[in-house]
JSON list of C-alpha atoms in Angstrom, two decimals:
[
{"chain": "O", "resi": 94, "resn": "UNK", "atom": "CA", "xyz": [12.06, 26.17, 1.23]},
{"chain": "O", "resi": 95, "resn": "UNK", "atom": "CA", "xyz": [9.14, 28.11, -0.02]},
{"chain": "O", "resi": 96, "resn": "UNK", "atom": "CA", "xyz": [9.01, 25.16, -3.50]},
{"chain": "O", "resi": 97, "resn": "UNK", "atom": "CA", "xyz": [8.74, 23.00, -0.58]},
{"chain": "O", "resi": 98, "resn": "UNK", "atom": "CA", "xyz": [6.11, 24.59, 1.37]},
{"chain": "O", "resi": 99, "resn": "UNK", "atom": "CA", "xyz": [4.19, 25.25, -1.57]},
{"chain": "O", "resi": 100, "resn": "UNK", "atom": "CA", "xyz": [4.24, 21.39, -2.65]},
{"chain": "O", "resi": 101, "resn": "UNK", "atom": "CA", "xyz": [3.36, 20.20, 0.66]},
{"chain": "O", "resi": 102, "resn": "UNK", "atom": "CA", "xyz": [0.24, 22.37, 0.73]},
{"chain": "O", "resi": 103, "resn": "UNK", "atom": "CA", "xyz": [-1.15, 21.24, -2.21]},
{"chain": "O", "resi": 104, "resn": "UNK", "atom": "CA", "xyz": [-0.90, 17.82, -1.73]},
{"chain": "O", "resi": 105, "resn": "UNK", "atom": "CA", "xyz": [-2.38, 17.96, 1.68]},
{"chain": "O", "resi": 106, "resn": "UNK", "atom": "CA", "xyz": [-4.80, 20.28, -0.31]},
{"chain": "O", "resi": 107, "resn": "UNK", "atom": "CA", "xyz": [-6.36, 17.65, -1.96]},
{"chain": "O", "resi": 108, "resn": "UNK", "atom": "CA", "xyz": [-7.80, 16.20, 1.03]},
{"chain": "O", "resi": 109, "resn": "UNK", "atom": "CA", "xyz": [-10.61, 18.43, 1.04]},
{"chain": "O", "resi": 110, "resn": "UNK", "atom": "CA", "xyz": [-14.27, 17.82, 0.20]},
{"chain": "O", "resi": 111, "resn": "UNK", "atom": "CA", "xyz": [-15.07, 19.19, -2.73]},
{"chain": "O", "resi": 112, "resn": "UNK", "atom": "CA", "xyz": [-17.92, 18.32, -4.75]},
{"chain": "O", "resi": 113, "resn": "UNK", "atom": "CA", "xyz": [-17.78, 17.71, -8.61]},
{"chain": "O", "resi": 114, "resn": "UNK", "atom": "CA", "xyz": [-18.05, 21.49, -8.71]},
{"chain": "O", "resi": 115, "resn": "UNK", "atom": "CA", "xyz": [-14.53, 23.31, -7.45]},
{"chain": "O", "resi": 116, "resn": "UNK", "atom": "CA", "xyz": [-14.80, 26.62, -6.03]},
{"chain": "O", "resi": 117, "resn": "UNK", "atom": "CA", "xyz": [-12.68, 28.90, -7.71]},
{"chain": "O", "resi": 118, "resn": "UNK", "atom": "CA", "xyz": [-12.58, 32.25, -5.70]},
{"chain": "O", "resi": 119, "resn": "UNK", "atom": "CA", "xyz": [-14.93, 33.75, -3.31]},
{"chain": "O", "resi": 120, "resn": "UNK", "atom": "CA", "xyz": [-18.45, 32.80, -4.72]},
{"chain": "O", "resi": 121, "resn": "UNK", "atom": "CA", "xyz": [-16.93, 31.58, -8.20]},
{"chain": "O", "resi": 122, "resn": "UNK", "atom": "CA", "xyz": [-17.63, 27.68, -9.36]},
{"chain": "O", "resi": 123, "resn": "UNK", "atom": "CA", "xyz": [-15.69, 26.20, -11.95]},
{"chain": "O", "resi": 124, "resn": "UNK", "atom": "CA", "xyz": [-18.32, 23.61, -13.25]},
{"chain": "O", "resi": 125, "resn": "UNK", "atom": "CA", "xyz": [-15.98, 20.13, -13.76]},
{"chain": "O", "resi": 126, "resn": "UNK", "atom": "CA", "xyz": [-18.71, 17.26, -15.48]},
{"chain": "O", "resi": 127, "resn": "UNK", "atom": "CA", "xyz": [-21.10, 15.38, -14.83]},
{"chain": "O", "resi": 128, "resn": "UNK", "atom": "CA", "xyz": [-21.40, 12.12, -16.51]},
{"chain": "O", "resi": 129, "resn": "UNK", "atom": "CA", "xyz": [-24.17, 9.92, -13.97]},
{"chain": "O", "resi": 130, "resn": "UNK", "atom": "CA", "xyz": [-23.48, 6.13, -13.48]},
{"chain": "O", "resi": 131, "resn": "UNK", "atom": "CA", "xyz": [-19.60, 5.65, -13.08]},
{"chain": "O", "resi": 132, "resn": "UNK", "atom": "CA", "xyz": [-18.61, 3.03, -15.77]},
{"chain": "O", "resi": 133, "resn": "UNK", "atom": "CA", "xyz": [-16.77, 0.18, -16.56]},
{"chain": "O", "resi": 134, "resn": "UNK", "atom": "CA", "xyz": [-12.99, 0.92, -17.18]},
{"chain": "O", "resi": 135, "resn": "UNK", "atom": "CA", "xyz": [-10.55, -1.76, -17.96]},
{"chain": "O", "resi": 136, "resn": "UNK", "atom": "CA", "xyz": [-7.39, -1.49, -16.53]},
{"chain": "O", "resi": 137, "resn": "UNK", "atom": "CA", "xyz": [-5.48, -0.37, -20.00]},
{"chain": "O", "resi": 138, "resn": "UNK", "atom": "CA", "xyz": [-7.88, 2.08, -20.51]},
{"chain": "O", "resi": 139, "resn": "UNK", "atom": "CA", "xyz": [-7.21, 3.51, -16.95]},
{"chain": "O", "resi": 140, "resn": "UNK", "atom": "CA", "xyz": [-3.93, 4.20, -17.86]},
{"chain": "O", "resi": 141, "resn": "UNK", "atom": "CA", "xyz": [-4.52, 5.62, -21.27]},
{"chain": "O", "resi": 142, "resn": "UNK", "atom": "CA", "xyz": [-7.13, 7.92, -19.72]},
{"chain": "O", "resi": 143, "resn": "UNK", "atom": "CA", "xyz": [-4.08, 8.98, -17.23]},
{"chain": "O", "resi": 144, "resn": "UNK", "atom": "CA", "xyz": [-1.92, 9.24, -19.83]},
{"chain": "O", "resi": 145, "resn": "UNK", "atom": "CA", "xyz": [-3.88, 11.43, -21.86]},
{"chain": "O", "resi": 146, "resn": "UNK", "atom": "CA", "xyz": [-3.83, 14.07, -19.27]},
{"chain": "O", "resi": 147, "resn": "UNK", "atom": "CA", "xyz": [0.44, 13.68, -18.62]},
{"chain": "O", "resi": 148, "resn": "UNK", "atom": "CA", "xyz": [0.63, 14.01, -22.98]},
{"chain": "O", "resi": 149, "resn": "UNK", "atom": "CA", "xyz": [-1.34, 17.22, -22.14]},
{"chain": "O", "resi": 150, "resn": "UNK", "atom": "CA", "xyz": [0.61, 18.37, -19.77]},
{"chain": "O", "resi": 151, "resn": "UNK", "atom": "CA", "xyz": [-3.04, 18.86, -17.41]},
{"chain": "O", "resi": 152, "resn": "UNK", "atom": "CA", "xyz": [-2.21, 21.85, -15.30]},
{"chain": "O", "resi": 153, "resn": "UNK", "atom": "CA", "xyz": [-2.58, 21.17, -11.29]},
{"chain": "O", "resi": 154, "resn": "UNK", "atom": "CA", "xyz": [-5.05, 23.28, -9.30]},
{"chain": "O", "resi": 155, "resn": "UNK", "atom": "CA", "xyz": [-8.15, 22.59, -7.50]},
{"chain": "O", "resi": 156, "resn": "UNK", "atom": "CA", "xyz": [-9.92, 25.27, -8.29]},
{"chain": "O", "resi": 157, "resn": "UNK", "atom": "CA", "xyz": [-9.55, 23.99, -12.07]},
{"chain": "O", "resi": 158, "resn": "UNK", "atom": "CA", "xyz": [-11.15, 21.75, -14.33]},
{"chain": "O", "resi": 159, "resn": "UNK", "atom": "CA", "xyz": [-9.30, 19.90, -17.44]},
{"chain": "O", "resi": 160, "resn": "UNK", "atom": "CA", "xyz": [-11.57, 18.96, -20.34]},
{"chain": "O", "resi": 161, "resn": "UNK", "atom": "CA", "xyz": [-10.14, 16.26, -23.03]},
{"chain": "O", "resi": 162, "resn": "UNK", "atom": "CA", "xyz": [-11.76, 13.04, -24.87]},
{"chain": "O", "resi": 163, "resn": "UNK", "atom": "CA", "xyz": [-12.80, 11.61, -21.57]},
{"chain": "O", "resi": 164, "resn": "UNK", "atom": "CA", "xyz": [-14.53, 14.16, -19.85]},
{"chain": "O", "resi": 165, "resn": "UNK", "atom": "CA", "xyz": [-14.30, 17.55, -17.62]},
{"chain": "O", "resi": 166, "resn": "UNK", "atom": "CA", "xyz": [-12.70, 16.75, -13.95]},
{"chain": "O", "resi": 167, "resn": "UNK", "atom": "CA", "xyz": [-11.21, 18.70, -11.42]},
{"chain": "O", "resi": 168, "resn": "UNK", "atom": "CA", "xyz": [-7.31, 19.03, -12.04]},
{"chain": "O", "resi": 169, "resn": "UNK", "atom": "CA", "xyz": [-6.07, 17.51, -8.63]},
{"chain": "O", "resi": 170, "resn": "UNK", "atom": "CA", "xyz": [-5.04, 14.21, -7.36]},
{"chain": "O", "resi": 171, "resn": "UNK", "atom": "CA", "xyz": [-8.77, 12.75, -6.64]},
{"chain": "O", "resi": 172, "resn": "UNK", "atom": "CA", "xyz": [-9.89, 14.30, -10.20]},
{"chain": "O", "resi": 173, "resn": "UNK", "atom": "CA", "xyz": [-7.29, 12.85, -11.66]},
{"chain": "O", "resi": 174, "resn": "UNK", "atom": "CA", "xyz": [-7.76, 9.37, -10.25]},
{"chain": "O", "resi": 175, "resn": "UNK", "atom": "CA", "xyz": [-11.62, 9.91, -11.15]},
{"chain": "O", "resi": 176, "resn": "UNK", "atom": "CA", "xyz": [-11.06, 10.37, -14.44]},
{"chain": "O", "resi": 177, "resn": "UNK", "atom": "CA", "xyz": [-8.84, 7.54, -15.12]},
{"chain": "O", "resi": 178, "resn": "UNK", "atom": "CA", "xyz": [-11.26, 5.29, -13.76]},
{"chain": "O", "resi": 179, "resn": "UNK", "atom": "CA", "xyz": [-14.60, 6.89, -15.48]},
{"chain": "O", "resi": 180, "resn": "UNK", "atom": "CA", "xyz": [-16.18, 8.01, -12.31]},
{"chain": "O", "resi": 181, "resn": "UNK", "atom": "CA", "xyz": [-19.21, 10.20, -12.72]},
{"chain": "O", "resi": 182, "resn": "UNK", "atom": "CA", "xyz": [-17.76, 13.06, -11.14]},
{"chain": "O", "resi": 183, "resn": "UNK", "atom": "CA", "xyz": [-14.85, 14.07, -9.41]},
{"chain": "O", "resi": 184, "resn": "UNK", "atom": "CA", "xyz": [-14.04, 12.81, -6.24]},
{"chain": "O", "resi": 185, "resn": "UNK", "atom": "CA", "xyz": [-12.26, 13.31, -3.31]},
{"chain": "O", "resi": 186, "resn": "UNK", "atom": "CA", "xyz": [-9.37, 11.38, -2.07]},
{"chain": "O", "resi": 187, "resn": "UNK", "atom": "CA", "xyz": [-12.19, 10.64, 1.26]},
{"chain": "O", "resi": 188, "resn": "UNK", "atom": "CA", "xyz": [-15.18, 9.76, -1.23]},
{"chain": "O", "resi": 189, "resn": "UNK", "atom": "CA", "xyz": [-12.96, 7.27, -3.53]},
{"chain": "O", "resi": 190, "resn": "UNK", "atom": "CA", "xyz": [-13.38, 4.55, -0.82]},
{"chain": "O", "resi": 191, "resn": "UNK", "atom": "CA", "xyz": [-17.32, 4.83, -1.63]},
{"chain": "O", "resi": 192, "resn": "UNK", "atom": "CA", "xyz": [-16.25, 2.88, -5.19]},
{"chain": "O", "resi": 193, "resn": "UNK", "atom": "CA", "xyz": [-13.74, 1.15, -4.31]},
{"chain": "O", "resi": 194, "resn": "UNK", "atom": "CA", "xyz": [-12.57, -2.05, -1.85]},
{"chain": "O", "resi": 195, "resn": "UNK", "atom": "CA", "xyz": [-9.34, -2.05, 0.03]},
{"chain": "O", "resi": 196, "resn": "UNK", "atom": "CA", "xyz": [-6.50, -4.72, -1.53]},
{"chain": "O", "resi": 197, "resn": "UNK", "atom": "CA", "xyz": [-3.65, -6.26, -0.07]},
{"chain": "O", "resi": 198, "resn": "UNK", "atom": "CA", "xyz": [-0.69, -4.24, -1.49]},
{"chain": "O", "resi": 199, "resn": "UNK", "atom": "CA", "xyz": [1.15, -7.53, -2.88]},
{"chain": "O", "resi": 200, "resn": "UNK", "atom": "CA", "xyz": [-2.11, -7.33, -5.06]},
{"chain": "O", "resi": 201, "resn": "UNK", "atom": "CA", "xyz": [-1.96, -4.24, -6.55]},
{"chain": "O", "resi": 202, "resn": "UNK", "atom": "CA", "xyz": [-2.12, -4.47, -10.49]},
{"chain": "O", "resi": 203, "resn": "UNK", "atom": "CA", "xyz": [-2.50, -1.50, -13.03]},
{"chain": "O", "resi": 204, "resn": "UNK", "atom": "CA", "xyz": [-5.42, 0.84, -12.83]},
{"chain": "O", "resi": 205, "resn": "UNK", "atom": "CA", "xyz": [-5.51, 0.31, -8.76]},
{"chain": "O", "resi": 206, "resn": "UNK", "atom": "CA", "xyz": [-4.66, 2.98, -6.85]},
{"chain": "O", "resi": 207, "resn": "UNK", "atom": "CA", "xyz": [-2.49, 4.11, -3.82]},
{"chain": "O", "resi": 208, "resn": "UNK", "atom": "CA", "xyz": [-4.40, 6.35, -1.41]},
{"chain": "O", "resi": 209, "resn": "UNK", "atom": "CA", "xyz": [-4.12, 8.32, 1.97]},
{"chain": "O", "resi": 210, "resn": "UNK", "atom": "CA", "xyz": [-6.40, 11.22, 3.19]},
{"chain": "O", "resi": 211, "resn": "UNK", "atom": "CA", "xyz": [-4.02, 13.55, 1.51]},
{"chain": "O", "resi": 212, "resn": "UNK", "atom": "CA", "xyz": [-3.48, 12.29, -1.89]},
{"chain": "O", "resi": 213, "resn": "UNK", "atom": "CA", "xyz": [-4.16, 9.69, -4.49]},
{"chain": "O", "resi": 214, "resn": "UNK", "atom": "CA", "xyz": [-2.27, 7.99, -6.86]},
{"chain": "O", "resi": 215, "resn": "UNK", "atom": "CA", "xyz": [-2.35, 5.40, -10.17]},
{"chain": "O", "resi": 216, "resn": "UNK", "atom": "CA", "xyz": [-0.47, 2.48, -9.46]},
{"chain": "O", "resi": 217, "resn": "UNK", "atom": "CA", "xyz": [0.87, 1.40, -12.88]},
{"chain": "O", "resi": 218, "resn": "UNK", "atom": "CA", "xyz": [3.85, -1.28, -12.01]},
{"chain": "O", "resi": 219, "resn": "UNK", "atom": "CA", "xyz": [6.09, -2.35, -9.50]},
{"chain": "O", "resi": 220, "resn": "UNK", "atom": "CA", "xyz": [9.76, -0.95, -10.28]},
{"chain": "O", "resi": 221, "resn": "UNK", "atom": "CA", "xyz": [11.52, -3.81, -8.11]},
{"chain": "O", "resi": 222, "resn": "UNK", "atom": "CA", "xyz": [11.36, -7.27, -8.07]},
{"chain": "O", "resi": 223, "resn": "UNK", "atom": "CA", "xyz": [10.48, -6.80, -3.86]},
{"chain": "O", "resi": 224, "resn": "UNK", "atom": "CA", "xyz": [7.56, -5.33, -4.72]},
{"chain": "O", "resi": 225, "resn": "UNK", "atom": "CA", "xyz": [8.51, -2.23, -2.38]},
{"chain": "O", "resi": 226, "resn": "UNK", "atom": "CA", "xyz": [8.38, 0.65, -4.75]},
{"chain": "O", "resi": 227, "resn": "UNK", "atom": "CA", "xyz": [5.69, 1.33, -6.83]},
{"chain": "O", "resi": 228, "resn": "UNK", "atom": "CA", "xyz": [5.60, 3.47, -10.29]},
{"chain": "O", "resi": 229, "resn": "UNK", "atom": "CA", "xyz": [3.30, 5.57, -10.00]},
{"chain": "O", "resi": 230, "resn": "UNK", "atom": "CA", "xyz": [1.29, 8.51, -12.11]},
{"chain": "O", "resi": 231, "resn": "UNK", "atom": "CA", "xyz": [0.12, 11.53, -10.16]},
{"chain": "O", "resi": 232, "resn": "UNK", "atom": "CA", "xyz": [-1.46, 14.80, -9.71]},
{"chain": "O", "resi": 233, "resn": "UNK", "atom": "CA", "xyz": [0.02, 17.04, -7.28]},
{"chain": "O", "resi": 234, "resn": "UNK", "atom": "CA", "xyz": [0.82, 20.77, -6.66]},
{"chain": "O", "resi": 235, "resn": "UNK", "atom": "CA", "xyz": [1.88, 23.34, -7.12]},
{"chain": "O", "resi": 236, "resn": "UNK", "atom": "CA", "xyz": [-0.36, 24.93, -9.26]},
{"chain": "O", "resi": 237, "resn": "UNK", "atom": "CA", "xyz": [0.16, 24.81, -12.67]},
{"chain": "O", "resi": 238, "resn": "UNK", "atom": "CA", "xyz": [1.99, 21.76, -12.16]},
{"chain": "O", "resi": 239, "resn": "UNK", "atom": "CA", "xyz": [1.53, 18.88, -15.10]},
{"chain": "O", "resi": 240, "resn": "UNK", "atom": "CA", "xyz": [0.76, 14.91, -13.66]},
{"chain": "O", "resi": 241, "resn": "UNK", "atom": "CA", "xyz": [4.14, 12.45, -13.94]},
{"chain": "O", "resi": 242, "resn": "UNK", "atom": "CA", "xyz": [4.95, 8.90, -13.78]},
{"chain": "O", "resi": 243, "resn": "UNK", "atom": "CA", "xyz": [7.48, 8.33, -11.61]},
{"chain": "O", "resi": 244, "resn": "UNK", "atom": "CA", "xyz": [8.74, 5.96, -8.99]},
{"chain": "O", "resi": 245, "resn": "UNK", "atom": "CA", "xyz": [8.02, 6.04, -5.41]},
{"chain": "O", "resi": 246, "resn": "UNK", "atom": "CA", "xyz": [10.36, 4.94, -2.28]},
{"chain": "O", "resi": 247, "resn": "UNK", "atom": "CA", "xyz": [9.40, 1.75, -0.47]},
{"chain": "O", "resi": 248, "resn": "UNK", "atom": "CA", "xyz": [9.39, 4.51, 2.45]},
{"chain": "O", "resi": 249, "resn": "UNK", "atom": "CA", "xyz": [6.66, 6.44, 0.28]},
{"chain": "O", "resi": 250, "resn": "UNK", "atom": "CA", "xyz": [4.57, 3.67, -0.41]},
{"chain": "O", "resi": 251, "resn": "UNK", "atom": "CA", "xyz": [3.60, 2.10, 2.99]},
{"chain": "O", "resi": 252, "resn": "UNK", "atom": "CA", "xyz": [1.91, 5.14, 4.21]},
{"chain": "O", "resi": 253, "resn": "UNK", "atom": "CA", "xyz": [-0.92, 4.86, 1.80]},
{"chain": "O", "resi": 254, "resn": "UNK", "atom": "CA", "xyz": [-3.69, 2.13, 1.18]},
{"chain": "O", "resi": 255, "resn": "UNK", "atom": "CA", "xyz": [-4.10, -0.07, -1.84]},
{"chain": "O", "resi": 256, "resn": "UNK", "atom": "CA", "xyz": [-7.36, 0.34, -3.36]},
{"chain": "O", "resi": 257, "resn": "UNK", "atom": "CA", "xyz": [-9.42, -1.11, -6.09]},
{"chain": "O", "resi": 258, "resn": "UNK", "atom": "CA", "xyz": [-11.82, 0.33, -8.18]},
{"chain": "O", "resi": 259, "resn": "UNK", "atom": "CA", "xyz": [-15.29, -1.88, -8.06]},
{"chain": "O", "resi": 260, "resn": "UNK", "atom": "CA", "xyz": [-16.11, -1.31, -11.37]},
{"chain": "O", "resi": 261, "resn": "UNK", "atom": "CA", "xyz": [-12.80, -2.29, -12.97]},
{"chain": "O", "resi": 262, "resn": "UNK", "atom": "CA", "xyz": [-12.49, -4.54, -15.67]},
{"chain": "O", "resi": 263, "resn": "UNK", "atom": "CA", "xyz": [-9.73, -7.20, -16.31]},
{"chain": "O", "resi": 264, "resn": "UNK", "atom": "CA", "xyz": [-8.37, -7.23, -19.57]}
]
């Protein structure tokens, strides 16, 4: 029960607003990057970028930043989705609708994500022919925890909102 707990309350976690900075502790900022415009990803390089952080085994935690080849974002769902995109800083689950546009699920492709106020995810494939459950890769609690691939429930899926990333390139 308490693996359970813990789980639930950091995904519902990364709901909150936190700037490209994460606060730490009391009074402590762990300083995630900066990188200005948010660029042009194409949808293969969305993936590798999320990949890169699952070969790393990217430990979970708000409060954390994980540096690599592509930049310095905040170790949670949002950060996660900001960095496989090439945002200019990290996000929040709330702020990725500010560069993005809201698809018809039956359009989601690779690189477009699954979101809710709680928690974000990279769509990378469908799993079924239906087109009900959606493989996914993911950053989610508890802390310390490394971002998977894996496959969500058709149950799973409907309660979030496909998304697109504006500046995503086909290809």
């Amino acid at each position: 029960m308490k693996t359970l707990i813990t789980v639930v309350t950091a995904v519902l976690a990364c709901t909150t607003a936190i700037p490209a900075a994460a606060q730490v502790a009391a009074g402590e900022i762990a300083a995630c990057g900066t990188y200005g415009a948010d660029r042009t990803t194409s949808r293969s390089e969305a993936q590798a970028r999320a990949q890169s952080w699952i070969d790393e085994r990217a430990a979970y935690g708000q409060g954390r930043c994980h540096s690599n080849r592509y930049g310095s974002y905040r170790s949670d769902c949002s950060g996660f989705v900001s960095m496989a995109w090439g945002l200019g800083v990290s996000r929040n689950t709330s702020s990725l609708g500010e560069v993005s546009v809201q698809i018809n699920r039956a359009d989601l492709q690779p690189g477009d994500v699954l979101n809710r106020s709680s928690h974000a995810a990279l769509f990378i494939r469908w799993a079924d022919a239906a087109r009900t459950q959606p493989v996914v890769r993911e950053h989610t609690g508890p802390n310390g925890a490394a971002p998977v691939e894996r496959t969500w429930s058709a149950q799973t899926a409907s309660a979030y909102t496909p998304i697109r990333y504006r500046n995503i390139a086909e290809g």
